[in-house]
Amino acid sequence: MASSSPHSSLLDIAPVVPVVVLQDASDAVPLARALVAGGLTAIEVTLRTPAALAAIRAIAEEVPDAVVGAGTVITPEQVRDAVAAGACFLVSPGWTDVLLEAMRRSGAPFLPGVSTTSEVVALLERGVTEMKFFPAEAAGGAAYLKSLAGPLPQARFCPTGGIGPGNAPDYLSLPNVGCVGGTWMMPADAIAARDWARVEKLARAASGLRAQV
């Protein structure tokens, strides 16, 4: 999967992908700058709020060191709108053939979501080897992914959902996990207070998690 970054894979840009939910697009640029300064350059902005597309556009235009993508992509229309706004990658919580085809046609790298072995096999059958594992903790956690590495070594994952600094190393130690997604470096109170220095500090700690494994 070609990436718009110098990396060969989305999963190798950084050990942690911040999963951003923004209510106010004006927070997008300072938040992204804080995350990048902390070493987290791949940023997933979820399409869960009306501000999401404007946030993606602002980050794409004003934070050149960020690799900004769109998350919670569930329709072909969202694929089109996210790419038009400047999204460099796409992440979905699950997938259908219709959504998969739209993501392929977009030309952007994408991570379709899976939570079962059969979904993984179905994607491998369709030539997709990089996936989001969601909701990670609820769907079996690191133990589940570890058990997939034997029979399905060609599949690589970005687990997201219920992951924090305490359990992220458990995932990052697995051979089939490239990175994890999470929100813990962006506490709601820090965003509300626009405490970007705190976000940067938490991002720096998150970017160092790989080295602890």
CSV table of C-alpha atoms in Angstrom, one decimal, residues 39-138:
chain,number,residue,atom,x,y,z
A,39,GLY,CA,6.7,12.9,17.3
A,40,LEU,CA,3.2,11.7,16.2
A,41,THR,CA,3.0,12.7,12.6
A,42,ALA,CA,0.2,10.5,11.4
A,43,ILE,CA,-3.1,12.0,12.6
A,44,GLU,CA,-6.5,10.4,12.1
A,45,VAL,CA,-9.4,13.0,12.2
A,46,THR,CA,-12.7,11.1,12.7
A,47,LEU,CA,-15.7,12.1,10.6
A,48,ARG,CA,-17.9,12.0,13.7
A,49,THR,CA,-18.4,15.8,14.0
A,50,PRO,CA,-19.5,18.6,11.6
A,51,ALA,CA,-16.0,20.1,12.1
A,52,ALA,CA,-14.1,17.1,10.8
A,53,LEU,CA,-13.7,18.0,7.1
A,54,ALA,CA,-12.7,21.6,7.9
A,55,ALA,CA,-10.2,20.3,10.4
A,56,ILE,CA,-8.7,17.9,7.8
A,57,ARG,CA,-8.5,20.7,5.3
A,58,ALA,CA,-6.8,23.1,7.8
A,59,ILE,CA,-4.2,20.5,8.9
A,60,ALA,CA,-3.4,19.5,5.3
A,61,GLU,CA,-2.9,23.2,4.3
A,62,GLU,CA,-1.1,24.5,7.4
A,63,VAL,CA,0.8,21.6,9.1
A,64,PRO,CA,3.1,20.3,6.3
A,65,ASP,CA,4.8,17.8,8.6
A,66,ALA,CA,1.5,16.1,9.5
A,67,VAL,CA,0.2,13.1,7.5
A,68,VAL,CA,-3.5,13.7,8.1
A,69,GLY,CA,-6.2,11.1,7.4
A,70,ALA,CA,-9.9,10.6,7.9
A,71,GLY,CA,-11.3,8.0,10.3
A,72,THR,CA,-14.8,6.6,10.8
A,73,VAL,CA,-15.2,6.5,7.0
A,74,ILE,CA,-18.3,4.4,6.3
A,75,THR,CA,-19.7,5.6,2.9
A,76,PRO,CA,-18.3,6.3,-0.6
A,77,GLU,CA,-19.4,9.9,-0.2
A,78,GLN,CA,-17.3,10.3,2.9
A,79,VAL,CA,-14.3,8.8,1.0
A,80,ARG,CA,-14.8,11.4,-1.7
A,81,ASP,CA,-15.2,14.3,0.7
A,82,ALA,CA,-12.3,13.3,2.9
A,83,VAL,CA,-9.9,13.0,0.0
A,84,ALA,CA,-11.1,16.3,-1.5
A,85,ALA,CA,-10.4,18.0,1.9
A,86,GLY,CA,-6.8,16.7,1.8
A,87,ALA,CA,-6.9,13.4,3.7
A,88,CYS,CA,-3.8,11.4,2.9
A,89,PHE,CA,-5.3,8.1,4.3
A,90,LEU,CA,-8.6,6.6,5.2
A,91,VAL,CA,-9.7,4.5,8.1
A,92,SER,CA,-13.0,2.6,8.5
A,93,PRO,CA,-14.4,0.9,11.6
A,94,GLY,CA,-15.6,-2.0,9.3
A,95,TRP,CA,-15.9,-2.7,5.6
A,96,THR,CA,-18.2,-3.8,2.8
A,97,ASP,CA,-17.3,-4.4,-0.8
A,98,VAL,CA,-18.9,-1.1,-1.8
A,99,LEU,CA,-16.8,0.8,0.7
A,100,LEU,CA,-13.7,-1.1,-0.1
A,101,GLU,CA,-14.1,-0.3,-3.8
A,102,ALA,CA,-14.6,3.4,-3.0
A,103,MET,CA,-11.4,3.5,-0.9
A,104,ARG,CA,-9.4,1.7,-3.6
A,105,ARG,CA,-10.6,4.1,-6.3
A,106,SER,CA,-9.7,7.1,-4.1
A,107,GLY,CA,-6.0,6.3,-4.6
A,108,ALA,CA,-5.4,7.0,-0.9
A,109,PRO,CA,-3.9,4.3,1.4
A,110,PHE,CA,-6.6,2.9,3.6
A,111,LEU,CA,-7.2,0.7,6.7
A,112,PRO,CA,-10.5,-1.2,6.6
A,113,GLY,CA,-11.7,-2.3,10.0
A,114,VAL,CA,-12.0,-5.9,11.1
A,115,SER,CA,-12.8,-7.7,14.4
A,116,THR,CA,-13.1,-11.4,13.3
A,117,THR,CA,-10.8,-13.9,11.7
A,118,SER,CA,-13.3,-14.4,8.8
A,119,GLU,CA,-13.2,-10.6,8.0
A,120,VAL,CA,-9.4,-10.8,7.9
A,121,VAL,CA,-9.4,-13.8,5.6
A,122,ALA,CA,-12.0,-12.0,3.3
A,123,LEU,CA,-9.7,-8.9,3.1
A,124,LEU,CA,-6.6,-11.0,2.3
A,125,GLU,CA,-8.7,-12.7,-0.4
A,126,ARG,CA,-9.2,-9.2,-1.9
A,127,GLY,CA,-5.6,-8.3,-1.7
A,128,VAL,CA,-5.7,-6.2,1.4
A,129,THR,CA,-3.0,-6.9,4.0
A,130,GLU,CA,-3.2,-3.9,6.3
A,131,MET,CA,-6.2,-3.4,8.5
A,132,LYS,CA,-7.6,-1.7,11.6
A,133,PHE,CA,-8.5,-4.0,14.4
A,134,PHE,CA,-11.6,-2.5,16.1
A,135,PRO,CA,-12.9,-2.3,18.8
A,136,ALA,CA,-9.6,-3.8,19.9
A,137,GLU,CA,-10.1,-4.4,23.6
A,138,ALA,CA,-13.8,-5.5,23.2
